[in-house]
C-alpha cells in the first residue's frame, strides 16, 4: 500500500473516534500509542518474528469499549497494530496464552468445546486489529482444555501459598536481634513449588521471594520503624502483581505472572529462541517488571588451546568494539519505520488539539 494511502486511511479511521475526547485525552492517546510503539522498537533488537502478547487488561479494554477510558486505550492499541501492519516490516502476529483464555472464561475450565468457543470469542473480539492470531502452548482445543486445567491447578496452589505467607509474621527487629539482621531471603524460606503444572518454578519462586521481602519490609517498619532489608526495584514491582482479593477470595495478577515468564526479553536473548514474545500492558507495575527484565547482557570467553582459539579471540574483540552490532542494525531499521508512523500520529494529535482549542476560544 502506498505511503499516502496508508496515512490517509489511518487519519480517516481515528479522527472521528478521537474527536469525542478532550484535548488532554487526545494527548493521552498519543502518549499511550507512543509507549506501545517504543516498546516494539526496543524488542526488535531480537531476531525473528514478533508475537504481540497483550495482558488481560488490554483484552478487557476491547471487551468494555463502551467505557470512555477503556476505549481510549483500545484506540491506542489499535493504532499500534496499524503501525505493525502498515509501517513495520517485521513479521508480527498476536499471541494469546491459556491464562488469558482462563481469565476470559471467568476462571473456569471446561471440555474442548468450551475452550474452542472461548478462543473463537477472543479471536472475534480482536479481529479489528487485522493481525494474525495464534495460541501459546496449545495448537488445538484439546490441548487448550488441558492447559486450562493446569492453569487452574496452579492458581489454586499459588493462592494457598500466598495465604500461608499472610498467616505468618515476618517482622524483624534489628535492634533486638542484631545477629539475625536479614539482608536477603534465604532459599529455604521460599515455599516449595514442585507441584506446578503450567507456570515455571523459577519465576514463581522469584515472585514468592519478592512477596516475602515486601512482607518483611512492611511488617518490620510497622512494628519496629525500620526495615532490615532493602528491596530492588524489580522486587517492588513484581510483588505488586499478585495478591489475594478479599472480596472474591481469589488470586489476582495470574496473567501478569504469565506474561512475565513468557515475555522475559533478557531470557529470550540469552537462549536465542529465534522469535520475540513482546509483553504489552498499560499497568505500571507489570510494565516496570518487564522493563527490568529486558536489559540485554552479552558475555564472551576464550578457551585457549583449542583449534578455533584465534576465531574465539576475533569474536571477542569484535564484541568489545561493536557490542550488539546486529541488534542495533535491526532496531535502527524499525526505529526509522516507527518515526514515520509516530509523525503521522502526532500530526493527528496536534490537529485535533488545535481544533478543540479554537472551538473553545470561539465559544467564550
Tab-separated table of C-alpha atoms in Angstrom:
chain	number	residue	atom	x	y	z
A	1	UNK	CA	0.000	0.000	0.000
A	2	UNK	CA	1.338	3.458	-0.916
A	3	UNK	CA	2.529	5.756	1.907
A	4	UNK	CA	-0.038	8.487	1.201
A	5	UNK	CA	-2.872	5.980	1.106
A	6	UNK	CA	-1.743	4.394	4.388
A	7	UNK	CA	-1.537	7.808	6.035
A	8	UNK	CA	-4.948	8.890	4.726
A	9	UNK	CA	-6.622	5.675	5.848
A	10	UNK	CA	-5.058	5.977	9.304
A	11	UNK	CA	-6.271	9.568	9.684
A	12	UNK	CA	-9.730	8.662	8.421
A	13	UNK	CA	-10.002	5.751	10.846
A	14	UNK	CA	-9.033	7.626	14.008
A	15	UNK	CA	-10.108	11.232	13.515
A	16	UNK	CA	-13.815	10.857	14.303
A	17	UNK	CA	-13.308	8.489	17.239
A	18	UNK	CA	-10.778	10.808	18.863
A	19	UNK	CA	-12.954	13.895	18.303
A	20	UNK	CA	-15.189	12.577	21.087
A	21	UNK	CA	-12.375	13.162	23.582
A	22	UNK	CA	-10.950	16.281	25.208
A	23	UNK	CA	-7.610	17.779	24.183
A	24	UNK	CA	-5.965	16.243	27.249
A	25	UNK	CA	-7.396	12.821	26.438
A	26	UNK	CA	-6.265	13.041	22.813
A	27	UNK	CA	-2.753	13.772	24.027
A	28	UNK	CA	-3.036	10.785	26.374
A	29	UNK	CA	-3.938	8.608	23.352
A	30	UNK	CA	-0.758	9.801	21.649
A	31	UNK	CA	1.331	9.024	24.737
A	32	UNK	CA	-0.148	5.526	25.059
A	33	UNK	CA	0.394	4.838	21.361
A	34	UNK	CA	3.991	6.042	21.511
A	35	UNK	CA	4.587	3.898	24.606
A	36	UNK	CA	3.477	0.746	22.791
A	37	UNK	CA	5.462	1.552	19.641
A	38	UNK	CA	8.648	2.388	21.560
A	39	UNK	CA	8.466	-0.964	23.335
A	40	UNK	CA	8.076	-2.670	19.973
A	41	UNK	CA	11.144	-0.831	18.674
A	42	UNK	CA	13.234	-1.931	21.660
A	43	UNK	CA	12.149	-5.562	21.324
A	44	UNK	CA	13.064	-5.510	17.635
A	45	UNK	CA	16.705	-5.890	18.641
A	46	UNK	CA	15.989	-9.601	18.986
A	47	UNK	CA	15.859	-11.697	15.855
A	48	UNK	CA	12.821	-13.441	14.406
A	49	UNK	CA	9.054	-12.914	14.139
A	50	UNK	CA	7.403	-10.822	16.836
A	51	UNK	CA	4.395	-12.020	18.844
A	52	UNK	CA	2.427	-9.205	20.472
A	53	UNK	CA	1.235	-10.517	23.832
A	54	UNK	CA	-1.405	-8.247	25.399
A	55	UNK	CA	-2.272	-8.581	29.070
A	56	UNK	CA	-5.785	-9.244	30.299
A	57	UNK	CA	-6.450	-5.546	30.941
A	58	UNK	CA	-5.991	-4.819	27.238
A	59	UNK	CA	-8.395	-7.629	26.396
A	60	UNK	CA	-10.859	-6.058	28.843
A	61	UNK	CA	-10.417	-2.686	27.113
A	62	UNK	CA	-11.780	-4.275	23.932
A	63	UNK	CA	-14.483	-6.129	25.817
A	64	UNK	CA	-15.751	-2.983	27.560
A	65	UNK	CA	-15.173	-0.352	24.911
A	66	UNK	CA	-18.338	1.449	25.974
A	67	UNK	CA	-16.318	2.900	28.854
A	68	UNK	CA	-14.508	6.038	27.580
A	69	UNK	CA	-11.244	5.377	29.407
A	70	UNK	CA	-11.045	1.791	28.216
A	71	UNK	CA	-11.993	2.794	24.697
A	72	UNK	CA	-9.177	5.347	24.586
A	73	UNK	CA	-6.672	2.620	25.482
A	74	UNK	CA	-8.320	0.366	22.898
A	75	UNK	CA	-7.789	3.057	20.244
A	76	UNK	CA	-4.136	3.365	21.251
A	77	UNK	CA	-3.666	-0.390	20.930
A	78	UNK	CA	-5.351	-0.430	17.515
A	79	UNK	CA	-3.088	2.437	16.414
A	80	UNK	CA	-0.027	0.431	17.470
A	81	UNK	CA	-1.306	-2.517	15.444
A	82	UNK	CA	-1.779	-0.283	12.406
A	83	UNK	CA	1.881	0.657	12.733
A	84	UNK	CA	2.786	-3.014	12.960
A	85	UNK	CA	0.764	-3.884	9.863
A	86	UNK	CA	1.440	-0.939	7.545
A	87	UNK	CA	4.734	0.697	8.586
A	88	UNK	CA	6.714	-2.122	10.179
A	89	UNK	CA	8.322	-4.814	8.010
A	90	UNK	CA	8.962	-7.413	10.709
A	91	UNK	CA	6.692	-10.452	10.645
A	92	UNK	CA	4.265	-9.886	13.509
A	93	UNK	CA	1.241	-11.609	14.974
A	94	UNK	CA	-0.845	-11.672	18.156
A	95	UNK	CA	-0.259	-14.286	20.840
A	96	UNK	CA	-2.934	-15.479	23.267
A	97	UNK	CA	-1.970	-17.676	26.217
A	98	UNK	CA	-4.105	-20.194	28.123
A	99	UNK	CA	-4.112	-17.840	31.127
A	100	UNK	CA	-5.721	-15.075	29.064
A	101	UNK	CA	-8.430	-17.512	27.988
A	102	UNK	CA	-8.796	-18.795	31.562
A	103	UNK	CA	-9.481	-15.252	32.760
A	104	UNK	CA	-11.724	-14.570	29.746
A	105	UNK	CA	-13.825	-17.554	30.851
A	106	UNK	CA	-14.190	-16.111	34.339
A	107	UNK	CA	-11.573	-18.515	35.712
A	108	UNK	CA	-13.476	-21.589	34.668
A	109	UNK	CA	-12.387	-24.708	32.829
A	110	UNK	CA	-14.352	-26.990	30.581
A	111	UNK	CA	-14.195	-29.520	27.773
A	112	UNK	CA	-12.526	-28.825	24.400
A	113	UNK	CA	-15.772	-27.318	23.078
A	114	UNK	CA	-15.676	-24.660	25.811
A	115	UNK	CA	-12.025	-23.954	25.052
A	116	UNK	CA	-12.696	-23.648	21.316
A	117	UNK	CA	-15.639	-21.305	21.925
A	118	UNK	CA	-13.537	-19.093	24.209
A	119	UNK	CA	-10.704	-18.903	21.688
A	120	UNK	CA	-13.211	-18.028	18.985
A	121	UNK	CA	-14.670	-15.304	21.185
A	122	UNK	CA	-11.266	-13.676	21.735
A	123	UNK	CA	-10.403	-14.006	18.046
A	124	UNK	CA	-13.618	-12.183	17.146
A	125	UNK	CA	-13.036	-9.562	19.848
A	126	UNK	CA	-9.597	-8.721	18.459
A	127	UNK	CA	-10.408	-9.140	14.769
A	128	UNK	CA	-10.369	-5.369	14.192
A	129	UNK	CA	-6.620	-5.407	14.858
A	130	UNK	CA	-6.193	-7.089	11.457
A	131	UNK	CA	-3.202	-9.129	12.638
A	132	UNK	CA	-2.940	-12.941	12.573
A	133	UNK	CA	-3.543	-14.549	15.965
A	134	UNK	CA	-2.097	-17.737	17.404
A	135	UNK	CA	-2.197	-19.616	20.684
A	136	UNK	CA	0.739	-20.007	23.052
A	137	UNK	CA	1.436	-23.513	24.372
A	138	UNK	CA	-1.502	-25.057	22.527
A	139	UNK	CA	-2.428	-25.972	18.948
A	140	UNK	CA	-5.891	-27.481	19.398
A	141	UNK	CA	-8.986	-27.163	21.602
A	142	UNK	CA	-7.972	-30.417	23.308
A	143	UNK	CA	-4.539	-29.050	24.220
A	144	UNK	CA	-6.056	-25.761	25.342
A	145	UNK	CA	-8.572	-27.552	27.572
A	146	UNK	CA	-5.722	-29.458	29.202
A	147	UNK	CA	-3.693	-26.282	29.690
A	148	UNK	CA	-6.679	-24.560	31.293
A	149	UNK	CA	-6.867	-27.372	33.845
A	150	UNK	CA	-3.173	-26.928	34.590
A	151	UNK	CA	-3.593	-23.175	34.987
A	152	UNK	CA	-6.466	-23.661	37.426
A	153	UNK	CA	-4.472	-26.148	39.479
A	154	UNK	CA	-1.553	-23.722	39.700
A	155	UNK	CA	-3.883	-20.821	40.550
A	156	UNK	CA	-5.281	-22.793	43.483
A	157	UNK	CA	-1.791	-23.743	44.626
A	158	UNK	CA	-0.435	-20.188	44.380
A	159	UNK	CA	-3.418	-18.755	46.230
A	160	UNK	CA	-2.786	-21.216	49.062
A	161	UNK	CA	0.897	-20.283	49.209
A	162	UNK	CA	0.073	-16.577	49.426
A	163	UNK	CA	-2.479	-17.188	52.159
A	164	UNK	CA	0.182	-19.077	54.112
A	165	UNK	CA	2.536	-16.110	53.755
A	166	UNK	CA	-0.205	-13.817	55.048
A	167	UNK	CA	-0.725	-16.035	58.088
A	168	UNK	CA	2.900	-15.696	59.207
A	169	UNK	CA	4.626	-12.867	60.998
A	170	UNK	CA	7.567	-11.512	59.021
A	171	UNK	CA	8.579	-8.618	61.276
A	172	UNK	CA	12.261	-8.446	62.215
A	173	UNK	CA	13.591	-6.053	64.826
A	174	UNK	CA	17.308	-5.437	64.155
A	175	UNK	CA	17.818	-3.557	67.405
A	176	UNK	CA	16.694	-6.654	69.305
A	177	UNK	CA	18.220	-9.340	67.091
A	178	UNK	CA	21.257	-7.689	65.537
A	179	UNK	CA	22.914	-11.041	64.848
A	180	UNK	CA	19.872	-12.071	62.795
A	181	UNK	CA	19.732	-8.908	60.710
A	182	UNK	CA	18.124	-10.001	57.435
A	183	UNK	CA	19.837	-8.898	54.210
A	184	UNK	CA	18.153	-11.309	51.832
A	185	UNK	CA	15.522	-14.033	51.853
A	186	UNK	CA	17.148	-17.448	52.120
A	187	UNK	CA	16.148	-20.102	49.610
A	188	UNK	CA	14.752	-22.420	52.299
A	189	UNK	CA	12.270	-19.737	53.409
A	190	UNK	CA	10.608	-19.644	49.980
A	191	UNK	CA	7.762	-22.205	49.712
A	192	UNK	CA	8.210	-25.345	47.648
A	193	UNK	CA	6.600	-25.118	44.195
A	194	UNK	CA	7.439	-28.524	42.821
A	195	UNK	CA	3.780	-29.280	42.120
A	196	UNK	CA	3.374	-26.616	39.438
A	197	UNK	CA	1.787	-27.794	36.199
A	198	UNK	CA	1.776	-24.690	33.961
A	199	UNK	CA	3.917	-21.946	35.469
A	200	UNK	CA	7.699	-22.158	35.542
A	201	UNK	CA	9.133	-22.786	39.036
A	202	UNK	CA	11.923	-20.191	38.749
A	203	UNK	CA	9.512	-17.332	38.066
A	204	UNK	CA	7.066	-18.440	40.755
A	205	UNK	CA	9.842	-18.867	43.340
A	206	UNK	CA	11.193	-15.450	42.416
A	207	UNK	CA	7.743	-13.879	42.759
A	208	UNK	CA	7.236	-15.549	46.153
A	209	UNK	CA	10.657	-14.376	47.317
A	210	UNK	CA	9.731	-10.817	46.433
A	211	UNK	CA	6.395	-11.238	48.234
A	212	UNK	CA	8.275	-12.297	51.361
A	213	UNK	CA	10.678	-9.368	51.038
A	214	UNK	CA	7.805	-6.900	50.920
A	215	UNK	CA	6.153	-8.511	53.949
A	216	UNK	CA	9.391	-8.300	55.916
A	217	UNK	CA	9.756	-4.647	54.965
A	218	UNK	CA	6.159	-3.609	55.647
A	219	UNK	CA	5.703	-5.540	58.880
A	220	UNK	CA	9.125	-4.566	60.263
A	221	UNK	CA	8.504	-0.895	59.546
A	222	UNK	CA	5.062	-1.080	61.153
A	223	UNK	CA	6.346	-2.835	64.270
A	224	UNK	CA	9.880	-1.513	64.700
A	225	UNK	CA	10.010	1.561	62.478
A	226	UNK	CA	12.821	0.200	60.324
A	227	UNK	CA	13.182	-2.392	57.571
A	228	UNK	CA	16.055	-4.892	57.771
A	229	UNK	CA	16.311	-5.389	54.004
A	230	UNK	CA	16.477	-3.087	51.016
A	231	UNK	CA	14.359	-4.219	48.072
A	232	UNK	CA	15.300	-3.835	44.446
A	233	UNK	CA	13.025	-2.020	42.027
A	234	UNK	CA	12.231	-5.383	40.432
A	235	UNK	CA	11.247	-6.833	43.816
A	236	UNK	CA	8.875	-3.951	44.495
A	237	UNK	CA	7.262	-4.148	41.047
A	238	UNK	CA	6.812	-7.929	40.941
A	239	UNK	CA	5.426	-8.048	44.492
A	240	UNK	CA	2.604	-5.724	43.391
A	241	UNK	CA	1.400	-8.158	40.735
A	242	UNK	CA	-0.148	-10.861	42.914
A	243	UNK	CA	-2.394	-10.709	45.946
A	244	UNK	CA	-5.495	-12.333	47.346
A	245	UNK	CA	-8.648	-10.403	46.511
A	246	UNK	CA	-10.506	-10.456	49.839
A	247	UNK	CA	-13.872	-9.708	48.233
A	248	UNK	CA	-13.710	-12.623	45.771
A	249	UNK	CA	-11.130	-14.739	47.659
A	250	UNK	CA	-9.092	-15.361	44.508
A	251	UNK	CA	-5.517	-14.758	43.452
A	252	UNK	CA	-5.138	-11.649	41.292
A	253	UNK	CA	-2.377	-10.993	38.774
A	254	UNK	CA	-2.231	-14.527	37.410
A	255	UNK	CA	-1.971	-13.195	33.857
A	256	UNK	CA	0.767	-10.758	34.895
A	257	UNK	CA	2.913	-13.621	36.162
A	258	UNK	CA	2.232	-15.464	32.909
A	259	UNK	CA	3.375	-12.507	30.790
A	260	UNK	CA	6.431	-12.008	32.968
A	261	UNK	CA	7.629	-15.564	32.329
A	262	UNK	CA	6.573	-15.672	28.670
A	263	UNK	CA	7.849	-12.231	27.635
A	264	UNK	CA	11.164	-12.016	29.504
A	265	UNK	CA	13.283	-10.400	26.763
A	266	UNK	CA	16.560	-10.999	28.596
A	267	UNK	CA	15.956	-14.730	28.764
A	268	UNK	CA	14.817	-14.822	25.131
A	269	UNK	CA	18.045	-13.105	24.087
A	270	UNK	CA	20.251	-15.367	26.200
A	271	UNK	CA	18.564	-18.514	24.869
A	272	UNK	CA	18.459	-17.316	21.250
A	273	UNK	CA	14.951	-18.662	20.747
A	274	UNK	CA	14.597	-17.194	17.239
A	275	UNK	CA	11.353	-15.329	17.902
A	276	UNK	CA	10.201	-12.477	20.114
A	277	UNK	CA	7.406	-12.614	22.675
A	278	UNK	CA	6.622	-8.969	23.461
A	279	UNK	CA	4.539	-8.325	26.571
A	280	UNK	CA	2.153	-5.382	26.246
A	281	UNK	CA	0.452	-3.629	29.123
A	282	UNK	CA	-0.661	-0.249	30.403
A	283	UNK	CA	-0.227	-1.411	34.013
A	284	UNK	CA	2.665	0.401	35.695
A	285	UNK	CA	3.852	-2.436	37.948
A	286	UNK	CA	3.862	-5.048	35.171
A	287	UNK	CA	5.442	-2.595	32.733
A	288	UNK	CA	8.257	-1.901	35.208
A	289	UNK	CA	8.812	-5.604	35.829
A	290	UNK	CA	9.029	-6.286	32.085
A	291	UNK	CA	11.368	-3.331	31.612
A	292	UNK	CA	13.693	-4.528	34.355
A	293	UNK	CA	13.845	-7.962	32.709
A	294	UNK	CA	14.524	-6.534	29.248
A	295	UNK	CA	18.137	-5.418	29.558
A	296	UNK	CA	20.334	-7.402	27.173
A	297	UNK	CA	23.560	-8.822	28.567
A	298	UNK	CA	26.351	-10.117	26.332
A	299	UNK	CA	29.182	-12.328	27.559
A	300	UNK	CA	32.081	-13.972	25.748
A	301	UNK	CA	35.008	-16.104	26.786
A	302	UNK	CA	38.041	-17.640	25.118
A	303	UNK	CA	39.081	-21.265	25.574
A	304	UNK	CA	42.804	-21.304	24.911
A	305	UNK	CA	44.463	-24.341	23.425
A	306	UNK	CA	41.505	-25.104	21.168
A	307	UNK	CA	41.715	-25.365	17.349
A	308	UNK	CA	39.481	-22.277	16.983
A	309	UNK	CA	41.156	-20.107	19.640
A	310	UNK	CA	42.061	-17.443	17.076
A	311	UNK	CA	38.462	-17.253	15.904
A	312	UNK	CA	37.258	-17.012	19.516
A	313	UNK	CA	39.612	-14.085	20.130
A	314	UNK	CA	38.394	-12.393	16.950
A	315	UNK	CA	34.756	-12.759	18.026
A	316	UNK	CA	35.570	-11.412	21.493
A	317	UNK	CA	37.406	-8.416	20.023
A	318	UNK	CA	34.519	-7.681	17.652
A	319	UNK	CA	32.028	-7.859	20.524
A	320	UNK	CA	34.122	-5.468	22.616
A	321	UNK	CA	34.383	-2.914	19.798
A	322	UNK	CA	30.863	-3.293	18.397
A	323	UNK	CA	28.628	-4.712	21.156
A	324	UNK	CA	25.147	-5.661	19.976
A	325	UNK	CA	26.038	-4.813	16.387
A	326	UNK	CA	23.371	-6.938	14.694
A	327	UNK	CA	20.818	-5.979	17.332
A	328	UNK	CA	21.465	-2.283	16.719
A	329	UNK	CA	21.035	-2.670	12.962
A	330	UNK	CA	17.688	-4.421	13.436
A	331	UNK	CA	16.459	-1.834	15.932
A	332	UNK	CA	17.551	1.137	13.824
A	333	UNK	CA	15.522	-0.135	10.881
A	334	UNK	CA	12.358	-0.456	12.958
A	335	UNK	CA	13.133	2.864	14.666
A	336	UNK	CA	13.054	4.562	11.264
A	337	UNK	CA	9.711	2.977	10.473
A	338	UNK	CA	8.345	3.925	13.898
A	339	UNK	CA	9.468	7.515	13.443
A	340	UNK	CA	7.498	7.804	10.212
A	341	UNK	CA	4.382	6.383	11.872
A	342	UNK	CA	4.650	8.491	15.022
A	343	UNK	CA	4.974	11.632	12.904
A	344	UNK	CA	1.583	10.826	11.363
A	345	UNK	CA	0.016	10.075	14.759
A	346	UNK	CA	1.459	13.259	16.251
A	347	UNK	CA	0.160	15.357	13.353
A	348	UNK	CA	-3.313	13.974	14.023
A	349	UNK	CA	-2.944	14.695	17.724
A	350	UNK	CA	-1.905	18.299	17.045
A	351	UNK	CA	-4.696	18.859	14.558
A	352	UNK	CA	-7.378	17.649	16.951
A	353	UNK	CA	-5.985	19.578	19.917
A	354	UNK	CA	-5.783	22.787	17.868
A	355	UNK	CA	-9.316	22.189	16.657
A	356	UNK	CA	-10.567	21.891	20.228
A	357	UNK	CA	-8.654	24.958	21.400
A	358	UNK	CA	-10.094	27.053	18.566
A	359	UNK	CA	-13.563	25.734	19.324
A	360	UNK	CA	-13.109	26.634	22.988
A	361	UNK	CA	-11.991	30.171	22.124
A	362	UNK	CA	-14.928	30.639	19.774
A	363	UNK	CA	-17.436	29.696	22.495
A	364	UNK	CA	-16.078	32.235	25.014
